[in-house]
PDB file of C-alpha atoms in Angstrom:
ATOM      1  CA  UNK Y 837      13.630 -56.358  28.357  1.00 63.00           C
ATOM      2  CA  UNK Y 838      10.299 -57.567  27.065  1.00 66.00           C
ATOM      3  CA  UNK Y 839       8.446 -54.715  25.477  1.00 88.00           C
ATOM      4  CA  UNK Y 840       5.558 -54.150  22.965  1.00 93.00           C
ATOM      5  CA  UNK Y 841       4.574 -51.137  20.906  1.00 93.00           C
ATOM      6  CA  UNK Y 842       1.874 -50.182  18.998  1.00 95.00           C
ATOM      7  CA  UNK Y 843       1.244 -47.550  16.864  1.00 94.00           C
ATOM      8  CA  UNK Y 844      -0.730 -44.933  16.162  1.00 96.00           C
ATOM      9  CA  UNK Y 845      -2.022 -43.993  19.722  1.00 94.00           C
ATOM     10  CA  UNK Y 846      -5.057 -42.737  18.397  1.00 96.00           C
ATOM     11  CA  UNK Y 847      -6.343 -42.949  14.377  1.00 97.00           C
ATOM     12  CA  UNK Y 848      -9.270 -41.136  12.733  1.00 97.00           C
ATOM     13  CA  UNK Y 849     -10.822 -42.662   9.002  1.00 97.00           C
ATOM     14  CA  UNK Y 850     -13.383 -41.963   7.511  1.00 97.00           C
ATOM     15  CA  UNK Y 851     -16.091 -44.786   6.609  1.00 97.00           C
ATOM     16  CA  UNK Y 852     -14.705 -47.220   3.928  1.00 97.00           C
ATOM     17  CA  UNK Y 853     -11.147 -46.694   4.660  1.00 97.00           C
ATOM     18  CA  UNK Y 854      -8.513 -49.513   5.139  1.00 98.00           C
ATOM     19  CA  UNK Y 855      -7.126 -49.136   8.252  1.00 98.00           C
ATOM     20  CA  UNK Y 856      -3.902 -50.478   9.830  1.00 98.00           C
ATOM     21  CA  UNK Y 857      -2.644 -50.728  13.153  1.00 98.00           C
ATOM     22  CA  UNK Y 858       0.892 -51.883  14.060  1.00 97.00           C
ATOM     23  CA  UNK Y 859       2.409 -53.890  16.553  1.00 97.00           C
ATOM     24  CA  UNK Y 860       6.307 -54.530  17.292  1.00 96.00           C
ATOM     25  CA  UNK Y 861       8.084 -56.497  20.130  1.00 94.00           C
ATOM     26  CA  UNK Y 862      11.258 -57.022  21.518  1.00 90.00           C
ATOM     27  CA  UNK Y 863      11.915 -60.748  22.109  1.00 86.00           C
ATOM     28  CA  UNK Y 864      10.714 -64.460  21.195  1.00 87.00           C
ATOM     29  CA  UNK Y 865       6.948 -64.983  21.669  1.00 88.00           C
ATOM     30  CA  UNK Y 866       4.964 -68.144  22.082  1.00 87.00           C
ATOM     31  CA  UNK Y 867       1.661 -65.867  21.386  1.00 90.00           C
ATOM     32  CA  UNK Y 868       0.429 -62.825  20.295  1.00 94.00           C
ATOM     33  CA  UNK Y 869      -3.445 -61.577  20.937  1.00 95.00           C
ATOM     34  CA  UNK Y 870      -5.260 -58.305  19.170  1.00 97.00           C
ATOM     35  CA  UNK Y 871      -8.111 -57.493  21.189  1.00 96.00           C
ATOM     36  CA  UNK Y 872     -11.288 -54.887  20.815  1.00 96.00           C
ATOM     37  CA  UNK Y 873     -12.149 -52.819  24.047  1.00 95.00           C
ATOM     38  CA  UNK Y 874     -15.282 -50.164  23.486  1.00 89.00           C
ATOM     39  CA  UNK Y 875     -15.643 -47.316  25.287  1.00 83.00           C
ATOM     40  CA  UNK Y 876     -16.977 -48.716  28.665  1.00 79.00           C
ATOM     41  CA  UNK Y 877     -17.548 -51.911  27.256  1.00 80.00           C
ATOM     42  CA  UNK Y 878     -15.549 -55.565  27.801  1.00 89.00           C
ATOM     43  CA  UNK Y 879     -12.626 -57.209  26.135  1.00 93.00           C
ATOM     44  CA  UNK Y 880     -13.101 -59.161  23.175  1.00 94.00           C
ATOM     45  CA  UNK Y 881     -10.500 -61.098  21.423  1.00 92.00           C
ATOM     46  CA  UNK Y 882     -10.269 -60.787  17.866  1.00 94.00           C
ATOM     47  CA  UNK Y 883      -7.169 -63.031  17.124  1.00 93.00           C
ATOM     48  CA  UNK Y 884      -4.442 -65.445  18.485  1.00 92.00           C
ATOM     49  CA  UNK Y 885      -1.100 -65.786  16.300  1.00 90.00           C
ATOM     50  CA  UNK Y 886       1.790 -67.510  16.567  1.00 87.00           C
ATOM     51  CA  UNK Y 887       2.534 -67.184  13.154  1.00 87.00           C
ATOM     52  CA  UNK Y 888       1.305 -66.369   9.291  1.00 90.00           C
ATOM     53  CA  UNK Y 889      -2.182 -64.597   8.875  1.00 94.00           C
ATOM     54  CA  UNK Y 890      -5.747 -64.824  10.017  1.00 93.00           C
ATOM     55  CA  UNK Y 891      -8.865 -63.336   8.369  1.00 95.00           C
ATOM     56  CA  UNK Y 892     -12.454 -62.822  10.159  1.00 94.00           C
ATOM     57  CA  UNK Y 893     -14.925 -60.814   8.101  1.00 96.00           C
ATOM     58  CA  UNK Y 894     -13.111 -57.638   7.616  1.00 97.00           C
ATOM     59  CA  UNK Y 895     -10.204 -58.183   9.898  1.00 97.00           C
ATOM     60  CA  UNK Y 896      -7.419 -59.280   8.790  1.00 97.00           C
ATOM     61  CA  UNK Y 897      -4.469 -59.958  11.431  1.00 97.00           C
ATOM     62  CA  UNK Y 898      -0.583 -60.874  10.127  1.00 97.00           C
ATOM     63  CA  UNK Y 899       2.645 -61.509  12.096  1.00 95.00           C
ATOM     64  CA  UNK Y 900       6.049 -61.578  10.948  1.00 94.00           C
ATOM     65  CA  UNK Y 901       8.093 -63.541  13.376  1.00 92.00           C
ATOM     66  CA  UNK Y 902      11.462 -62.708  12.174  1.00 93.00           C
ATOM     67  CA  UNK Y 903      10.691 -58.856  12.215  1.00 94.00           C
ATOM     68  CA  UNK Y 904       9.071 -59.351  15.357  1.00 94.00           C
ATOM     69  CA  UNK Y 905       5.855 -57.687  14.026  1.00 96.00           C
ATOM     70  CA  UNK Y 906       2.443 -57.587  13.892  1.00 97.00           C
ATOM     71  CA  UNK Y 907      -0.279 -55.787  12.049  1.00 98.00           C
ATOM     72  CA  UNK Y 908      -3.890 -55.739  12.348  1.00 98.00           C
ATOM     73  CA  UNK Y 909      -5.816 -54.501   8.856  1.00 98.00           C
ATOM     74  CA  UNK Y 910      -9.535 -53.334   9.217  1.00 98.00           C
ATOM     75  CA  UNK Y 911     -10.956 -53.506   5.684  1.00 96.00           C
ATOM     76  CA  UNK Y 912     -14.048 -51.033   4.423  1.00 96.00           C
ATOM     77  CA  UNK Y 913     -14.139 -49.558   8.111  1.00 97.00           C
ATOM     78  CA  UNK Y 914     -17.413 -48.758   9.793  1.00 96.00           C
ATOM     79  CA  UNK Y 915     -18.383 -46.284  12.222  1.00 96.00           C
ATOM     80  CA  UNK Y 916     -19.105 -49.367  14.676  1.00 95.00           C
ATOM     81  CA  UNK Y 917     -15.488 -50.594  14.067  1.00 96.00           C
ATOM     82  CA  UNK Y 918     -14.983 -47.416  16.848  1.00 96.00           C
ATOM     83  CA  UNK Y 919     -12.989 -48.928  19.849  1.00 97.00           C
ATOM     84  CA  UNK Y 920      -9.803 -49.127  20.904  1.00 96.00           C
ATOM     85  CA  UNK Y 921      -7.408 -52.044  19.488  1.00 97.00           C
ATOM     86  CA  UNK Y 922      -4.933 -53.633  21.963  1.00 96.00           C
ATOM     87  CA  UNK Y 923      -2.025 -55.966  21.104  1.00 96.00           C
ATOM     88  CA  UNK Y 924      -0.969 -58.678  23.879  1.00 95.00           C
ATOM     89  CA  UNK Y 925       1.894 -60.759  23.774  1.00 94.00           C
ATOM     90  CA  UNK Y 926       3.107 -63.459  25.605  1.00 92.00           C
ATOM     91  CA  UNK Y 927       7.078 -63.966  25.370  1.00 90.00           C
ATOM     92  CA  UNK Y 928       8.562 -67.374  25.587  1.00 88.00           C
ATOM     93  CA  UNK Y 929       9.980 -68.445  28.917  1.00 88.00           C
ATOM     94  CA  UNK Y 930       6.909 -66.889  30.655  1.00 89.00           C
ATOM     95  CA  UNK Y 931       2.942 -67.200  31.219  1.00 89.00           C
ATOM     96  CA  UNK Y 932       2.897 -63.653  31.419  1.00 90.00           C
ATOM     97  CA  UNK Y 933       0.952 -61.389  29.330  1.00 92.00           C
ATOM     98  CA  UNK Y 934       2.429 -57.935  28.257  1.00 93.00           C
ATOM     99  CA  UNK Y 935       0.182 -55.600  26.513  1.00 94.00           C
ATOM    100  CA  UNK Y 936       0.396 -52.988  24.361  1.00 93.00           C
ATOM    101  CA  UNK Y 937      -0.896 -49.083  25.525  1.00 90.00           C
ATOM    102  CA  UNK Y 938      -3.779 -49.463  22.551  1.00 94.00           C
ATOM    103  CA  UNK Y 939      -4.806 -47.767  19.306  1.00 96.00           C
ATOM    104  CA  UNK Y 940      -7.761 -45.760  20.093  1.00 96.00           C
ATOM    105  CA  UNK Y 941      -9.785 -45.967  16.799  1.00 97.00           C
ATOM    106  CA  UNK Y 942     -12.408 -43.579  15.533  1.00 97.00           C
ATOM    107  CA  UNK Y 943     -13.902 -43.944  12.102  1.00 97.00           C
ATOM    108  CA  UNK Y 944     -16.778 -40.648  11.184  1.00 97.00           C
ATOM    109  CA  UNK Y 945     -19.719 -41.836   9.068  1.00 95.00           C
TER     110      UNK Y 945
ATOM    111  CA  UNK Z 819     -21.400 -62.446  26.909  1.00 77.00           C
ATOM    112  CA  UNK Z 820     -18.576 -64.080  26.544  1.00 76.00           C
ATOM    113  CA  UNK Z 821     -19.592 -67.080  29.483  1.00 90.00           C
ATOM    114  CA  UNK Z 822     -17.071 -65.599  32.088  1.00 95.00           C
ATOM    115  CA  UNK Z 823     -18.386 -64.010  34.867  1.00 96.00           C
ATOM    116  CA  UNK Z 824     -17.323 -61.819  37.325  1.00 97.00           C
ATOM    117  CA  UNK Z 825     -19.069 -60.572  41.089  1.00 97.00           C
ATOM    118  CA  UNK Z 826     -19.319 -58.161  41.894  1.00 97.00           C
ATOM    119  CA  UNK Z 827     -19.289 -55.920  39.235  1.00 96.00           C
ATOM    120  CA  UNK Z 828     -18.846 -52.856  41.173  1.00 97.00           C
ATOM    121  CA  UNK Z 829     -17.265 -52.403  44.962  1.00 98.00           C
ATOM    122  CA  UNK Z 830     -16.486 -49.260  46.829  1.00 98.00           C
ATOM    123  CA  UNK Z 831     -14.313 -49.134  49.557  1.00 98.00           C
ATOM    124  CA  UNK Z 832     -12.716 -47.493  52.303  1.00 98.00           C
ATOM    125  CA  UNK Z 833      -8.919 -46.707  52.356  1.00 97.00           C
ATOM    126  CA  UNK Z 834      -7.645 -49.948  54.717  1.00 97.00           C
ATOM    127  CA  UNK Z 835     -10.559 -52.294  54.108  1.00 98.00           C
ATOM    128  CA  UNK Z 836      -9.807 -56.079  52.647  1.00 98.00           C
ATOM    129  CA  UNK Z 837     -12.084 -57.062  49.304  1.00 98.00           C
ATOM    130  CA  UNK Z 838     -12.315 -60.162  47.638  1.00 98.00           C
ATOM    131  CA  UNK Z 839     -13.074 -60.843  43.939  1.00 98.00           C
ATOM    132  CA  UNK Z 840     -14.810 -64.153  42.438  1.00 98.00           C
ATOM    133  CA  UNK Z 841     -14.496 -65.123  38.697  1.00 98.00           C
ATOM    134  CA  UNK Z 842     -16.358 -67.783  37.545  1.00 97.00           C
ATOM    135  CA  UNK Z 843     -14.503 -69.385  34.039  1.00 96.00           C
ATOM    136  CA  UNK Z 844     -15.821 -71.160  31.141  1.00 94.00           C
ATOM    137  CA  UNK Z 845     -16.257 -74.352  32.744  1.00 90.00           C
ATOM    138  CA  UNK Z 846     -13.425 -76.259  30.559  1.00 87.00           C
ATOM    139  CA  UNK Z 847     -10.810 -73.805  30.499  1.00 91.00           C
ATOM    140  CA  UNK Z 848      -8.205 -75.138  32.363  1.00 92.00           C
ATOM    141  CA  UNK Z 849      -6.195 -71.417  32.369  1.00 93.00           C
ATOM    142  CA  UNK Z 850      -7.145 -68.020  34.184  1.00 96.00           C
ATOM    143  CA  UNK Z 851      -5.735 -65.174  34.152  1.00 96.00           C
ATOM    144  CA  UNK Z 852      -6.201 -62.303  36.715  1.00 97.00           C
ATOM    145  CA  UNK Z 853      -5.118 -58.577  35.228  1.00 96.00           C
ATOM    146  CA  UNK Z 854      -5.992 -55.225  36.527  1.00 96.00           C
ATOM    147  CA  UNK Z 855      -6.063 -51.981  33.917  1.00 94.00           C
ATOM    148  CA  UNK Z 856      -6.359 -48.251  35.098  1.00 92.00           C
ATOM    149  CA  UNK Z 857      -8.445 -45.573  32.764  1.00 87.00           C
ATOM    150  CA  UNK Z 858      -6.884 -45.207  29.389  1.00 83.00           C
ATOM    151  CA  UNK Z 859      -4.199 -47.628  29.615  1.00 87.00           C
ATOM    152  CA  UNK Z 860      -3.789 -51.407  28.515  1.00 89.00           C
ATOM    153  CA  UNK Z 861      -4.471 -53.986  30.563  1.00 93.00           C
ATOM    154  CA  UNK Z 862      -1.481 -55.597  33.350  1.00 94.00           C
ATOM    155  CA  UNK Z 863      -1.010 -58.680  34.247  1.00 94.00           C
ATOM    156  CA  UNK Z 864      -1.139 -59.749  37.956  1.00 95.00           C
ATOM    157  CA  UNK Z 865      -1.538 -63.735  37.997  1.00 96.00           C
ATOM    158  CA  UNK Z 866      -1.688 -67.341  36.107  1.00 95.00           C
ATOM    159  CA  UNK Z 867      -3.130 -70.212  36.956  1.00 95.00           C
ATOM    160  CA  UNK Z 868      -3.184 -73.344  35.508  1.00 93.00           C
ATOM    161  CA  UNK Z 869      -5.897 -75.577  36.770  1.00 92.00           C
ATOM    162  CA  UNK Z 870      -5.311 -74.925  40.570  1.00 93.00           C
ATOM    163  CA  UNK Z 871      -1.736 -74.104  40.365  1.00 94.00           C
ATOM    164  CA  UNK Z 872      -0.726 -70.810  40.441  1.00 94.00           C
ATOM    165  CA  UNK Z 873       2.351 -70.609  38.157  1.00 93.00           C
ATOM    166  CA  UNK Z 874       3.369 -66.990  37.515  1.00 93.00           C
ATOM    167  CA  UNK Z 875       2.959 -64.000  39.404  1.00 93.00           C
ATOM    168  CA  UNK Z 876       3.551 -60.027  38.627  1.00 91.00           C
ATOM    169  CA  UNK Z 877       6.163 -58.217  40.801  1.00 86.00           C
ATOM    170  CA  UNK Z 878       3.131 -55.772  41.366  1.00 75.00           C
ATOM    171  CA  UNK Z 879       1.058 -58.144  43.345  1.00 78.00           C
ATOM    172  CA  UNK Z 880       2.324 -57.079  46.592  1.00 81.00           C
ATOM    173  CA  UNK Z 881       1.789 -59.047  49.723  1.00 89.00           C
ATOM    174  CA  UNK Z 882      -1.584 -57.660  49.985  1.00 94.00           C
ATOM    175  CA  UNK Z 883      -2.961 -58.925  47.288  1.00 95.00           C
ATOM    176  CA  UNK Z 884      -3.459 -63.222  46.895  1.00 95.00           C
ATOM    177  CA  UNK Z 885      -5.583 -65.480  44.384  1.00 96.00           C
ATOM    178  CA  UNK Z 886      -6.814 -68.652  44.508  1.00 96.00           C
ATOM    179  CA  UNK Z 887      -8.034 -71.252  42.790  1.00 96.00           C
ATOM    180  CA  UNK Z 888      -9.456 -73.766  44.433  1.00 92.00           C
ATOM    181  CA  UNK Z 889     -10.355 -77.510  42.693  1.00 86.00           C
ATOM    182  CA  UNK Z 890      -9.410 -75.371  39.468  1.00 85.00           C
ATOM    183  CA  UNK Z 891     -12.720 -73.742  38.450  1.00 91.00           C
ATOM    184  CA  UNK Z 892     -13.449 -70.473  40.246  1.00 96.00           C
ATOM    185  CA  UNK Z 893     -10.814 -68.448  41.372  1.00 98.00           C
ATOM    186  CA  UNK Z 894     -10.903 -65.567  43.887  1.00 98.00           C
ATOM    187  CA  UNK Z 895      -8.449 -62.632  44.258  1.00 97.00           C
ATOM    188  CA  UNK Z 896      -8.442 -61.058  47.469  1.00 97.00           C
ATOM    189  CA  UNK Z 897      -6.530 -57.566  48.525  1.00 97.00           C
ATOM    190  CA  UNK Z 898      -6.130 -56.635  51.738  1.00 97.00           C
ATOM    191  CA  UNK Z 899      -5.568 -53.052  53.360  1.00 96.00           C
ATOM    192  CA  UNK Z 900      -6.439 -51.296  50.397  1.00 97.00           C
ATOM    193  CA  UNK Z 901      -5.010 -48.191  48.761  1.00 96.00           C
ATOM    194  CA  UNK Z 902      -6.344 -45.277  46.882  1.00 95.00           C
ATOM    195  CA  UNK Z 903      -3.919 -46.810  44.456  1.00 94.00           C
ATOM    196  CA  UNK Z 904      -6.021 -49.822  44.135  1.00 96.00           C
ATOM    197  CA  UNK Z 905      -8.520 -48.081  42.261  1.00 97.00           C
ATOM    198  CA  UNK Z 906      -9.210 -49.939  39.095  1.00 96.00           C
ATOM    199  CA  UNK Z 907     -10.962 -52.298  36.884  1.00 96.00           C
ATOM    200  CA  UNK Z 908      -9.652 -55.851  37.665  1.00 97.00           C
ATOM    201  CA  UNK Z 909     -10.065 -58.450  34.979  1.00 97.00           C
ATOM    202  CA  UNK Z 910     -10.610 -61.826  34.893  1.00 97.00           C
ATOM    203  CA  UNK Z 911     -10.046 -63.935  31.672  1.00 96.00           C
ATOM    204  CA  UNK Z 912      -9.776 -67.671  30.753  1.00 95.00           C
ATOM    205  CA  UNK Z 913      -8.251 -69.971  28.079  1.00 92.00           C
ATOM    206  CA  UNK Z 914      -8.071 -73.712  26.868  1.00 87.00           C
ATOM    207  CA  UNK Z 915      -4.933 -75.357  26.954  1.00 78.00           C
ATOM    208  CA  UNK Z 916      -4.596 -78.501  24.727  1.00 71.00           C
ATOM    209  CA  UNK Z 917      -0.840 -79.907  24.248  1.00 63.00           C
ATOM    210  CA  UNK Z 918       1.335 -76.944  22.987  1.00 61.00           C
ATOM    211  CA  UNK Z 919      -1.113 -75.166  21.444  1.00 65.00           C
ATOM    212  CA  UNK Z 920      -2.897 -71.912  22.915  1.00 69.00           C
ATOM    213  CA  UNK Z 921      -6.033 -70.129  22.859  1.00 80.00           C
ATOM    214  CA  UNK Z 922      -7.940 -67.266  22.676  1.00 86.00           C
ATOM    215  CA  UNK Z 923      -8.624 -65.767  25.703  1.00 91.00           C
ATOM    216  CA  UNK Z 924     -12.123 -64.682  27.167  1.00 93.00           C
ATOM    217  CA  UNK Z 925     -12.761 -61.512  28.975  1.00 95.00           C
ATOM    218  CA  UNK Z 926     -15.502 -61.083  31.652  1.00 96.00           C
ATOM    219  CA  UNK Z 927     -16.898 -57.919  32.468  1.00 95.00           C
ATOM    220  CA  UNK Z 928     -14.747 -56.773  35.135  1.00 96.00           C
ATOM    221  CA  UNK Z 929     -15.135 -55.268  38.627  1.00 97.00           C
ATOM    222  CA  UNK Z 930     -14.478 -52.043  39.157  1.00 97.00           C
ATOM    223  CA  UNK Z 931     -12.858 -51.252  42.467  1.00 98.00           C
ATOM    224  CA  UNK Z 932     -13.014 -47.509  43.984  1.00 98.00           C
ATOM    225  CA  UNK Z 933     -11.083 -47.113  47.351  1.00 98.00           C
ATOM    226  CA  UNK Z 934     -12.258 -44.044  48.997  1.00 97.00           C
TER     227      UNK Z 934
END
């Protein structure tokens, strides 16, 4: 069955902290998205892997394809890093996006 | 802004009443994606299309719901007889395909669909 997990549900840092949100699936994947969603607000993607690391500013996003894992890193977090963080894979065989239930992110000033 | 757009951004319903959605794509993105996502969960997928073929399909679109994409740019989702169980944001996002390799996706803003 094609499944993804994330973890935590829901994470609270205080400003400056490193921050680290988890994703694991259960099969072969062709992609794998993180996205931002804030509260009431759009979806914006962050990063596509398919394998090795990617760095944007303060985000850092890694994927281990053999442990079928991903993590997303948030360096020196900011209040305005607030949102929740949302893991979409695709698995291969299918165009079919299955996402993750989110990490809902709160960092205090 | 993320150049996809979605009308209209808001529709209420009533119960048994047939909607249609439009998204507009970035204009060289050659794959949309159609997913719907209730309040506090992820996202779900509901269709594919690549250029004007539809190629995949979630066991949750019923038979009342269908999509479209005509000539491969805008693409229309349409559900008819609705259902309090309808109720929900549906998104529209599209990609670049180029050879093997895949893209980000881009979000538009949604419309937000309250069957009464």
């Amino acid at each position: 069955k094609n499944e993804v997990e994330q973890s935590p549900q829901n994470l609270t840092a205080q400003e400056g902290e490193f921050i680290t949100i988890n994703c694991s699936y259960s099969v072969g994947i062709s992609a794998l998205h993180w996205l931002q969603q804030h509260p009431g607000g759009g979806i914006v993607s962050l990063f596509m892997l398919s394998s090795g690391k990617k760095k944007h500013g303060r985000l850092i996003a890694t994927i281990n394809i053999q442990e079928k894992h991903s993590s997303l890193h948030i360096t020196a977090s900011h209040p305005r890093d607030s949102a929740v963080y949302i893991c979409a894979v695709r698995f291969k065989g299918t165009y079919k996006y299955i996402f993750g239930t989110g990490t809902r992110l709160k960092v205090l000033a | 802004d993320t150049g996809v757009s979605q009308d209209p951004r808001h529709k209420i319903t009533k119960r048994g009443q047939n909607v249609t959605f439009r998204c507009d794509p970035i204009s060289e993105h050659n794959r949309l994606y159609w997913y719907r996502q209730t309040l506090g969960q992820g996202p779900e997928f509901l269709t594919y299309f690549q250029n004007e073929a539809q190629l995949e399909k979630s066991r949750l679109l019923s038979d009342r719901f269908s999509a479209e994409r005509p000539k491969g740019s805008f693409s229309t989702l349409e559900i008819q007889r609705t259902e309090q169980g309808d109720s929900a944001m549906y998104l529209c996002a599209s990609s670049l395909e180029a050879g093997t390799s895949e893209y980000e996706q881009y979000f538009g803003p949604g419309t937000r669909l309250t069957v009464t």
